[in-house]
mmCIF file of C-alpha atoms in Angstrom:
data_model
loop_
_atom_site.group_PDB
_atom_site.id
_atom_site.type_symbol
_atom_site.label_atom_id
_atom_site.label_comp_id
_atom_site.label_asym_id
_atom_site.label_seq_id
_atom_site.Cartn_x
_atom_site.Cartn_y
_atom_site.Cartn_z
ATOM 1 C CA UNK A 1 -55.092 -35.667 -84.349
ATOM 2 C CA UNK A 2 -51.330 -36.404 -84.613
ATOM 3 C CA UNK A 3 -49.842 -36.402 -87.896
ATOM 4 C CA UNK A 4 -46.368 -37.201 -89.357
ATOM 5 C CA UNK A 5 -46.314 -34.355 -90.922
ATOM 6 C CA UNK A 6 -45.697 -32.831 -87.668
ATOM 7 C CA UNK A 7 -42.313 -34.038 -88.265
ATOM 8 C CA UNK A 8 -41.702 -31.300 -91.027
ATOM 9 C CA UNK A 9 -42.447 -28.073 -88.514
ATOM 10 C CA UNK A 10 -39.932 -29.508 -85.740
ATOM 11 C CA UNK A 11 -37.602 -30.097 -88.803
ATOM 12 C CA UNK A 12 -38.058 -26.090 -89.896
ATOM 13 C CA UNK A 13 -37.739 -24.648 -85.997
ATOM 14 C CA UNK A 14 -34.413 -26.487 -85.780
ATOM 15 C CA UNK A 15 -32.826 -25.531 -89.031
ATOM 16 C CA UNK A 16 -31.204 -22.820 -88.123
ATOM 17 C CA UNK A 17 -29.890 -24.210 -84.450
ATOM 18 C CA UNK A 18 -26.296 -25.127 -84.797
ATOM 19 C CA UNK A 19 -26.531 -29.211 -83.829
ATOM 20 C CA UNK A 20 -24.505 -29.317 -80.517
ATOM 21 C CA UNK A 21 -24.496 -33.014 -80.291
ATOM 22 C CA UNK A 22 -22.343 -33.700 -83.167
ATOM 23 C CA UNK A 23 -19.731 -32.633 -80.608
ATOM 24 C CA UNK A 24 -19.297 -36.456 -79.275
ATOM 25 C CA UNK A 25 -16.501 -35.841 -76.989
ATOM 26 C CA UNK A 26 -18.669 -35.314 -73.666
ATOM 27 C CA UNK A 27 -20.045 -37.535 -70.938
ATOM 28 C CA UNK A 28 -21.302 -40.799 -71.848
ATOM 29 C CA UNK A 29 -23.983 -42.674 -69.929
ATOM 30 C CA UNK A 30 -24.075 -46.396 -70.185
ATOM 31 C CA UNK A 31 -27.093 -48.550 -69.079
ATOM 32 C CA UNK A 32 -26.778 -52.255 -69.297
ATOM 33 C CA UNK A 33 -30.175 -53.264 -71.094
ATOM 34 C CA UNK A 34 -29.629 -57.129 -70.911
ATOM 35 C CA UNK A 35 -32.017 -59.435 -69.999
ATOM 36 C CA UNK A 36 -30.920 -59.040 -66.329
ATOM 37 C CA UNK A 37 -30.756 -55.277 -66.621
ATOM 38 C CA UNK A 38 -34.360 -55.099 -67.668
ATOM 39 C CA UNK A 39 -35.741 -57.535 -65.560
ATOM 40 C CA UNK A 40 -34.656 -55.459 -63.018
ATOM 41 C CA UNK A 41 -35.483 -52.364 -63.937
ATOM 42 C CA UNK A 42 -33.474 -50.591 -66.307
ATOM 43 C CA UNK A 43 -35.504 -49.705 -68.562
ATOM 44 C CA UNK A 44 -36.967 -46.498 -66.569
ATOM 45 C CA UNK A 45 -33.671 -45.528 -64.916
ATOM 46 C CA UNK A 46 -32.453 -45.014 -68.703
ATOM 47 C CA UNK A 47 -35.826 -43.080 -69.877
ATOM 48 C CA UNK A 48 -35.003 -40.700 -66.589
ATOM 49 C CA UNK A 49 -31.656 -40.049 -67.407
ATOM 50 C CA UNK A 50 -32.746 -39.071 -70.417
ATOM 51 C CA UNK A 51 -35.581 -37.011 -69.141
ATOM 52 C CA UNK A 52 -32.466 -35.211 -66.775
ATOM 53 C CA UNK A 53 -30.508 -34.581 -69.314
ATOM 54 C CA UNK A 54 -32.614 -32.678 -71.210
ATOM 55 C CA UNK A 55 -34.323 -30.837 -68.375
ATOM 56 C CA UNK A 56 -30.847 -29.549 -68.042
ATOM 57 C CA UNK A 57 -30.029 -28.778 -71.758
ATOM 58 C CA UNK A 58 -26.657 -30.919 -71.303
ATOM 59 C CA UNK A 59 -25.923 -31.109 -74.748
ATOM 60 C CA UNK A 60 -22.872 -32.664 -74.306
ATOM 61 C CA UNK A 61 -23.908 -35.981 -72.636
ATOM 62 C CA UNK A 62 -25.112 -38.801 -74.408
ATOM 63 C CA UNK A 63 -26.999 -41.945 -73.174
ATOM 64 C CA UNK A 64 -27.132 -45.007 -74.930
ATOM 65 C CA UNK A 65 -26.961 -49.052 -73.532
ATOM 66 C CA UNK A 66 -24.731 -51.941 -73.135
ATOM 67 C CA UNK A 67 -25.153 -55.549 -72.910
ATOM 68 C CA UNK A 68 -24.922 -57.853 -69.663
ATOM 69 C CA UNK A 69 -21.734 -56.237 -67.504
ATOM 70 C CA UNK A 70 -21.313 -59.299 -65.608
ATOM 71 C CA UNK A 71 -22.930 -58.601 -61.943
ATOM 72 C CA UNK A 72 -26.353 -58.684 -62.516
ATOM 73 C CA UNK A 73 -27.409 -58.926 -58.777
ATOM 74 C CA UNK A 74 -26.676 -55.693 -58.727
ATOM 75 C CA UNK A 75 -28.800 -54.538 -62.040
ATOM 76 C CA UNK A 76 -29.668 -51.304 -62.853
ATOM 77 C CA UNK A 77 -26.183 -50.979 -63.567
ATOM 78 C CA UNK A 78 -25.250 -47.469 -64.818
ATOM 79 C CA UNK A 79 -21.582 -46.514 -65.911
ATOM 80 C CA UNK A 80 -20.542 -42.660 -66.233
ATOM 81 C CA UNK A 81 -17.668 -41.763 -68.423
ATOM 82 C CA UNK A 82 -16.684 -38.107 -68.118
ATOM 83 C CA UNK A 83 -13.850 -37.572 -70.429
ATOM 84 C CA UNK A 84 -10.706 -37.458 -68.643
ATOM 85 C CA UNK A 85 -11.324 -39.289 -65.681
ATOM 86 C CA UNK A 86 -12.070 -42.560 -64.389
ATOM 87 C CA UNK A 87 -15.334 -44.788 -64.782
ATOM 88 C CA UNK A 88 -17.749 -44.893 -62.104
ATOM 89 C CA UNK A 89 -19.916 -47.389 -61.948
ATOM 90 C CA UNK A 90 -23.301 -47.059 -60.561
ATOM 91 C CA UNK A 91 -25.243 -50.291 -59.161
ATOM 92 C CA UNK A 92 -28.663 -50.868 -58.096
ATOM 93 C CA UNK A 93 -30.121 -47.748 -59.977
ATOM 94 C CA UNK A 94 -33.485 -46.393 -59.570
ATOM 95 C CA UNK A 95 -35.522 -43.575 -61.188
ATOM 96 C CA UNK A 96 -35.215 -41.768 -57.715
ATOM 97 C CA UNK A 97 -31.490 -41.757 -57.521
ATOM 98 C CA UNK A 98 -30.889 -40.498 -61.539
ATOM 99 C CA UNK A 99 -31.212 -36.805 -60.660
ATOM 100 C CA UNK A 100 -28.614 -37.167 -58.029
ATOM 101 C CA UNK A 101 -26.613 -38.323 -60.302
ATOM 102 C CA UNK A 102 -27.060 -36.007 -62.838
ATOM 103 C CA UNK A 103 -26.421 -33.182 -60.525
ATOM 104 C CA UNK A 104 -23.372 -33.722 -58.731
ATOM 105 C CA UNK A 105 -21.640 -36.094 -60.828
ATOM 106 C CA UNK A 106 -22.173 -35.173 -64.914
ATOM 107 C CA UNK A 107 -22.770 -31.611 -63.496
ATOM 108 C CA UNK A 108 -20.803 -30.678 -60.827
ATOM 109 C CA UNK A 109 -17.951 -33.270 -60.751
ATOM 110 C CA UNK A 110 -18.806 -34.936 -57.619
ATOM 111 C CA UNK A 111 -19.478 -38.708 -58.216
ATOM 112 C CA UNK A 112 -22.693 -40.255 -55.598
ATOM 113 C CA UNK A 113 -20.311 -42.135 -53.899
ATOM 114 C CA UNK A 114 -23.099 -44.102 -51.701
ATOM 115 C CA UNK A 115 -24.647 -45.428 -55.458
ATOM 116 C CA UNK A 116 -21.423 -46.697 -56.249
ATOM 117 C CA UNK A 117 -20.525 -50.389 -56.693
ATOM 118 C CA UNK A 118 -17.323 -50.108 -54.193
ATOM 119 C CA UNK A 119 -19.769 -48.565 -51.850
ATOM 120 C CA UNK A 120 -22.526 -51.326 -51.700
ATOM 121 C CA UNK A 121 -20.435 -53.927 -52.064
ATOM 122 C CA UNK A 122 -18.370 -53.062 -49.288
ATOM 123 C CA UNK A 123 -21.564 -52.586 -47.180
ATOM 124 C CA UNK A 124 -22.628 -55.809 -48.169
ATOM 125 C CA UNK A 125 -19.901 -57.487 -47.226
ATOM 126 C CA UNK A 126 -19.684 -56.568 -43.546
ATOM 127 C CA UNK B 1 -40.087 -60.129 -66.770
ATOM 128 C CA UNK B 2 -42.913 -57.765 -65.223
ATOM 129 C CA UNK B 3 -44.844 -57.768 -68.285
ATOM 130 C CA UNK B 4 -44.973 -58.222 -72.583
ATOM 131 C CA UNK B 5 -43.307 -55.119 -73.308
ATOM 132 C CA UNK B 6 -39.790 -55.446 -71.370
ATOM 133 C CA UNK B 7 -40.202 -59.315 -73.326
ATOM 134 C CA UNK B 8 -40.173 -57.119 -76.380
ATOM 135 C CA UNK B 9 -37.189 -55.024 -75.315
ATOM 136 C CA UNK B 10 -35.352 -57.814 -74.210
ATOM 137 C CA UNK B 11 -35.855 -59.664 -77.439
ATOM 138 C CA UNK B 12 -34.930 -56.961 -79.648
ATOM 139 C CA UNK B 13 -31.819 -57.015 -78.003
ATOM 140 C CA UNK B 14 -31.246 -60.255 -79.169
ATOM 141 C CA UNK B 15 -31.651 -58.771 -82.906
ATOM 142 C CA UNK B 16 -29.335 -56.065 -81.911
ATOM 143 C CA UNK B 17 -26.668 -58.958 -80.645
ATOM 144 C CA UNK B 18 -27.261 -60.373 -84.452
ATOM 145 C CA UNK B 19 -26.255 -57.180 -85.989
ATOM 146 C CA UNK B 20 -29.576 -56.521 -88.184
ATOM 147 C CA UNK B 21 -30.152 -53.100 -89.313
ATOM 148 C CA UNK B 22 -34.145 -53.427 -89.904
ATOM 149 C CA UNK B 23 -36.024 -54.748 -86.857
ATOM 150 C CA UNK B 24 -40.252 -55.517 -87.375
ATOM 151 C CA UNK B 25 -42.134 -55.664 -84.197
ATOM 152 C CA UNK B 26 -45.293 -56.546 -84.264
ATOM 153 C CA UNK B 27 -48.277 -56.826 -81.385
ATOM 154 C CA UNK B 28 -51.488 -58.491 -82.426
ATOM 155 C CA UNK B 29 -54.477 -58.152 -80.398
ATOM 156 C CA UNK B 30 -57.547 -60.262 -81.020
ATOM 157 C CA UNK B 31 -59.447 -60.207 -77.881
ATOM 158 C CA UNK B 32 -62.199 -62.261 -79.403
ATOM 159 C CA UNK B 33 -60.271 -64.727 -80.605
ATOM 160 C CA UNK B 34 -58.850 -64.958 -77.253
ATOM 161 C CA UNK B 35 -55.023 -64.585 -78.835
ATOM 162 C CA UNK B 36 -52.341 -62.211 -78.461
ATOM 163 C CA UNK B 37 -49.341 -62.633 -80.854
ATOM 164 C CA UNK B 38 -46.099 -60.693 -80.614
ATOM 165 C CA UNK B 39 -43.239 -61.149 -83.594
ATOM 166 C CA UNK B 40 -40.046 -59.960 -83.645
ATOM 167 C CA UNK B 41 -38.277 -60.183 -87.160
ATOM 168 C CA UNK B 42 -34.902 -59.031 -87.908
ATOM 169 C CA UNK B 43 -31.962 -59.401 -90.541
ATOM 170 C CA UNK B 44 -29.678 -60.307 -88.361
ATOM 171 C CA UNK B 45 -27.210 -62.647 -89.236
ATOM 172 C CA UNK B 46 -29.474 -66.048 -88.134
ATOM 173 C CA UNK B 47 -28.873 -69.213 -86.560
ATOM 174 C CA UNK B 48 -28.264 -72.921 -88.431
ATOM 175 C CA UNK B 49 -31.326 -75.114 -86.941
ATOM 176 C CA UNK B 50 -29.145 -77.059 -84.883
ATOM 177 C CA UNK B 51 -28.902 -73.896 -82.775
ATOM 178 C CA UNK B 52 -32.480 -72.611 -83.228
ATOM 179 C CA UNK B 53 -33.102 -76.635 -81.895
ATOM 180 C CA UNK B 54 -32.029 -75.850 -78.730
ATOM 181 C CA UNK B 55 -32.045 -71.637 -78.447
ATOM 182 C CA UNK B 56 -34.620 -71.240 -75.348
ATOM 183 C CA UNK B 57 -32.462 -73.794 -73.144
ATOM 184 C CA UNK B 58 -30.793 -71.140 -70.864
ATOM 185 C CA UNK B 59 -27.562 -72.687 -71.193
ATOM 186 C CA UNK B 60 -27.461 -72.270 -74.723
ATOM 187 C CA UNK B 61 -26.452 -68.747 -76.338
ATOM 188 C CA UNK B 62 -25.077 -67.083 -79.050
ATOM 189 C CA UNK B 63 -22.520 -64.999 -76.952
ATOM 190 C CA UNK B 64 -19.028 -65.851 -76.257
ATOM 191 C CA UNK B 65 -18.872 -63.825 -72.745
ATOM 192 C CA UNK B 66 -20.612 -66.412 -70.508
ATOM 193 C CA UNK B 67 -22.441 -69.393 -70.653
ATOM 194 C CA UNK B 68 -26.062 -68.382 -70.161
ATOM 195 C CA UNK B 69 -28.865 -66.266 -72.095
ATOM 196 C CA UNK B 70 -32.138 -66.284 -70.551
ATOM 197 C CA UNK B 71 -34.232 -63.936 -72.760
ATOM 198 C CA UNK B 72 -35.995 -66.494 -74.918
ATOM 199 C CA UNK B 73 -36.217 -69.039 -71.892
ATOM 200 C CA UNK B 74 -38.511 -66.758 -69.593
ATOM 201 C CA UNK B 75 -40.588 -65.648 -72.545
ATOM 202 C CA UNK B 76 -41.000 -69.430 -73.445
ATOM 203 C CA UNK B 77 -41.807 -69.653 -69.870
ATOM 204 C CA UNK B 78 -44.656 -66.742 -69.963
ATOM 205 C CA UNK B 79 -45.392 -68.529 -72.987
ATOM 206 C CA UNK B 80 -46.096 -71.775 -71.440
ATOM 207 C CA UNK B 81 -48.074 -70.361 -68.313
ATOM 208 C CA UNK B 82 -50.833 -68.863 -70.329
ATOM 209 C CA UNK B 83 -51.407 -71.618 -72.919
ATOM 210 C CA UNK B 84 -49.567 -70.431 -76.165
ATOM 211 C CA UNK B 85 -46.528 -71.037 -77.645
ATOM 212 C CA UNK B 86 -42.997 -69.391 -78.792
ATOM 213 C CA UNK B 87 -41.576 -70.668 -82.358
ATOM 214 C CA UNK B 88 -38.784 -69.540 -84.046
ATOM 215 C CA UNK B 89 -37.242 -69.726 -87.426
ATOM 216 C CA UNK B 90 -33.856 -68.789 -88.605
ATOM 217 C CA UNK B 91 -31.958 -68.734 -91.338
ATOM 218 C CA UNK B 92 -28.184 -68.089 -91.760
ATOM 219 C CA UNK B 93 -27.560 -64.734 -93.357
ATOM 220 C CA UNK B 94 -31.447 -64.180 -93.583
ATOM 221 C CA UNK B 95 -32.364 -63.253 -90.132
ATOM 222 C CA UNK B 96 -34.554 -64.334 -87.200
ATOM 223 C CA UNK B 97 -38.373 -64.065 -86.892
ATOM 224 C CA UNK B 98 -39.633 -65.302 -82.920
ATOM 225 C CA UNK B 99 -43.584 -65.578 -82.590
ATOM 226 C CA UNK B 100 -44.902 -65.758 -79.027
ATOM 227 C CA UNK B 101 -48.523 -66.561 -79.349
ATOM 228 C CA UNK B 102 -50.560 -65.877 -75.786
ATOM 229 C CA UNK B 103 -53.944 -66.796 -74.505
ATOM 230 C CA UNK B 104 -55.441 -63.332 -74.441
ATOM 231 C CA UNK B 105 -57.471 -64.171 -72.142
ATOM 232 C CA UNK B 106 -55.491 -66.853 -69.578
ATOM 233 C CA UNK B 107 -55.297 -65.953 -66.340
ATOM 234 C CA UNK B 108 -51.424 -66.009 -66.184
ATOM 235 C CA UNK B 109 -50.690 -64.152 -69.466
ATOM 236 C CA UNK B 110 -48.216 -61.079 -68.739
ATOM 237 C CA UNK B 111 -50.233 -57.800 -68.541
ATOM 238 C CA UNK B 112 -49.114 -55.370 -71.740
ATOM 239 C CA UNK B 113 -46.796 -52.897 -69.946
ATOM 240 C CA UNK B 114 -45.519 -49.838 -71.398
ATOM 241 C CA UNK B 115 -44.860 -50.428 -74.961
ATOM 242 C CA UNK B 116 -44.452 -46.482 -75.944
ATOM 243 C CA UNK B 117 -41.727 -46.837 -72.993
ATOM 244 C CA UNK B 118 -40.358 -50.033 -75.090
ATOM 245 C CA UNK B 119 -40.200 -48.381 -78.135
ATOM 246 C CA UNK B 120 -38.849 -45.066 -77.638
ATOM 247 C CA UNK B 121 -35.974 -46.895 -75.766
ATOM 248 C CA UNK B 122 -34.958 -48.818 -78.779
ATOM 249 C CA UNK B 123 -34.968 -45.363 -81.028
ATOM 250 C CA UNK B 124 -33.052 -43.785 -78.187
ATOM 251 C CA UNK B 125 -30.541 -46.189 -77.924
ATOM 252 C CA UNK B 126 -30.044 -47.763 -81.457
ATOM 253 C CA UNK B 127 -30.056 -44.525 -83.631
ATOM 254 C CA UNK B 128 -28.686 -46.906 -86.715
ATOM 255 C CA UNK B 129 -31.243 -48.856 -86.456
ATOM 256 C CA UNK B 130 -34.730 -48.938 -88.730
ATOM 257 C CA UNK B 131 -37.603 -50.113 -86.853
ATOM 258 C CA UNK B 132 -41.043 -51.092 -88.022
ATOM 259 C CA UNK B 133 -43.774 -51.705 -84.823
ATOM 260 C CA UNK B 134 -47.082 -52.299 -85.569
ATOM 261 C CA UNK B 135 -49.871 -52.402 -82.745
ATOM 262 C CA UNK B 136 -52.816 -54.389 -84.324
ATOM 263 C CA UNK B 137 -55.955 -54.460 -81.725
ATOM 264 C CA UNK B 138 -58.907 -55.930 -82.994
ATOM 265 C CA UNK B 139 -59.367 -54.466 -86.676
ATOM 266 C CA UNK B 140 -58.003 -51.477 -85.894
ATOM 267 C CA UNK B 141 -53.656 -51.007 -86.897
ATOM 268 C CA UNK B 142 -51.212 -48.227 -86.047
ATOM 269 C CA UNK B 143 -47.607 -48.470 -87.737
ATOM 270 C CA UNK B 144 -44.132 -46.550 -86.848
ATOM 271 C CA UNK B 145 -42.391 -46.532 -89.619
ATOM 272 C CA UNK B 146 -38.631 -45.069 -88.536
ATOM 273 C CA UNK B 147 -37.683 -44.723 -92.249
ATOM 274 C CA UNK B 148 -40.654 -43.021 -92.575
ATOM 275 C CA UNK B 149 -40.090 -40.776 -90.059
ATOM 276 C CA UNK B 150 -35.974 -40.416 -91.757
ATOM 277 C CA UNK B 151 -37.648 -39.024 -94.870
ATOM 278 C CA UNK B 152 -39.105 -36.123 -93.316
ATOM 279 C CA UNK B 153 -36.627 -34.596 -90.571
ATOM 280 C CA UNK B 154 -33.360 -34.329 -93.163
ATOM 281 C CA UNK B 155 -30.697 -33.924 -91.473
ATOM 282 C CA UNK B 156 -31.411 -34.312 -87.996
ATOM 283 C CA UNK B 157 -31.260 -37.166 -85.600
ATOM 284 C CA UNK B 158 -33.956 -39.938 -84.762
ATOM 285 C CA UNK B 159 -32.725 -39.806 -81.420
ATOM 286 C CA UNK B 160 -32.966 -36.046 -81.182
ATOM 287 C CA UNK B 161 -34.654 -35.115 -77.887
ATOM 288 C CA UNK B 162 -37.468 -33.217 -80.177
ATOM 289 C CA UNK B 163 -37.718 -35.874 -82.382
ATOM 290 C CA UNK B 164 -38.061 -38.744 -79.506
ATOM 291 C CA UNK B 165 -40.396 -36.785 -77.516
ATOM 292 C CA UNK B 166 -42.863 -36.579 -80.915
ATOM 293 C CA UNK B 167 -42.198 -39.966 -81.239
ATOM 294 C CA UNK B 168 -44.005 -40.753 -77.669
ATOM 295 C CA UNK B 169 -46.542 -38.650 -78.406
ATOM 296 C CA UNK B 170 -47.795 -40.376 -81.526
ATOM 297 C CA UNK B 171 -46.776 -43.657 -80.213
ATOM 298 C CA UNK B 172 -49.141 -43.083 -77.377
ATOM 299 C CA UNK B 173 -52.281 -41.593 -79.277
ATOM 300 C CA UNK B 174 -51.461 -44.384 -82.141
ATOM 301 C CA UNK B 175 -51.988 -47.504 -79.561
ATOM 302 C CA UNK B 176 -55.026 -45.626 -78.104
ATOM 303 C CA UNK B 177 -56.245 -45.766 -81.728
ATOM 304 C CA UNK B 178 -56.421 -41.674 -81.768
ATOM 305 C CA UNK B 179 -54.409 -41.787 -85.160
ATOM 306 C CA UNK B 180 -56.657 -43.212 -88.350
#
């Protein structure tokens, strides 16, 4: 039987821990969570991301949501901001495509280039 | 909308638009009365009832980006389908409460979804925000109290990974009614 007083042991294991995410100058991870966003589906792509992120102890990269960024045929929409460098803006998210994400872009600096908006829109448009 | 609980997320956001700081949720199930009843109450900063008049027409919305919100027009929609009805009431300053009452029952009411999914997204994402859900099936209630659950992990944060992932956990056994 689960009890709130759980709450108290998780609160004891962690006391000592130094709290790395008071450190807010990492990686942010936006997901637009309007009505468009979770019609289509955004709700899972931001529970995965936040599943990733953990897998991989980043303890520098926080997730959190946005309104309605304005092109919601293209919803999941999913913007990284790595400190120091430009926005890239991921469209059409999945659950599938978050690790990739994770990986080469918050991890190893290498943005997905094919999830990117420039990318499918261009494709679309030929 | 795929099903009730991305309605719920979707109208929370609309709470989270208003700027409230306490949001109640509740889901009521009565499957012998044949009714389903979700509310969604904030302290946000409320509409004057010439707005609430005319809130669920899609071109109508409280945000100064664009000209269309369609949140409370497709719940009004799933609404309509299975037989129930939305109402809301608003005050200025007060807050907001919306009550979408279902057929239980009706062939085209929205299946439940994932509401532990629902809920641990709004802790995740709105750490400054106190929730209050309640899952009601029958006789039986479970409550998530987020102030509640403030009081006993100090210092830390709700949206700690550790804390979320206890979250889902009790979230989960509460709705199965494996919590008294």
């Amino acid at each position: 039987m689960k009890s709130i007083k759980e709450l108290e042991e998780i609160r004891k294991k962690t006391l000592e821990k130094v709290n790395l995410r008071k450190d807010r100058k990492g990686t942010r991870v936006v997901v637009g969570m309007a009505t468009c966003g979770i019609a289509a589906g955004a709700r899972p792509v931001l529970l995965s991301f936040v599943e990733e992120i953990n897998k991989r102890k980043l303890m520098d990269v926080t997730v959190s949501q946005t309104g309605c960024i304005g092109v919601c045929r293209l919803e999941p929409i999913v913007e990284v901001y790595k400190p120091g460098q430009d926005k890239v803006t991921y469209v059409k998210m999945t659950p599938d495509k978050v690790a990739k994400v994770v990986s080469e872009h918050i991890v190893n600096d290498r943005p997905v280039i094919e999830y990117t908006i420039g990318y499918v829109e261009n494709r679309q448009n030929k | 909308m795929r099903d009730l609980s991305l309605h719920i997320l979707d109208i929370v956001q609309n709470s989270i638009d208003a700027a409230a700081d306490f949001i109640q949720v509740t889901v009521d199930v009565q499957p012998k009365e044949d009714r389903l009843v979700i509310t969604v109450s904030d302290n946000g900063r409320g509409m004057d009832e010439a707005l609430v008049e005319k809130i669920t027409d899609p071109f109508v919305t409280g945000r100064t980006t664009r000209k269309v919100g369609l949140g409370l027009a497709l719940l009004e929609a799933a609404v309509q389908r299975s037989d129930g009805d939305l109402s809301i009431s608003s005050r200025p300053g007060v807050g907001t409460t919306v009550t979408a009452r279902f057929r239980y029952r009706h062939i085209d009411r929205p299946p439940m979804g994932d509401l532990t999914q629902t809920i641990i997204s709004l802790i995740l994402c709105n750490p400054d925000i106190d929730f209050l859900f309640r899952y009601i099936y029958g006789q039986r209630e479970f409550k998530l109290d987020t102030r509640e659950i403030r009081a006993h992990i100090g210092d830390m944060d709700i949206n700690d990974i550790r804390i979320v992932d206890w979250i889902r956990e009790y979230v989960q056994a509460g709705i199965e009614g494996k919590i008294d």
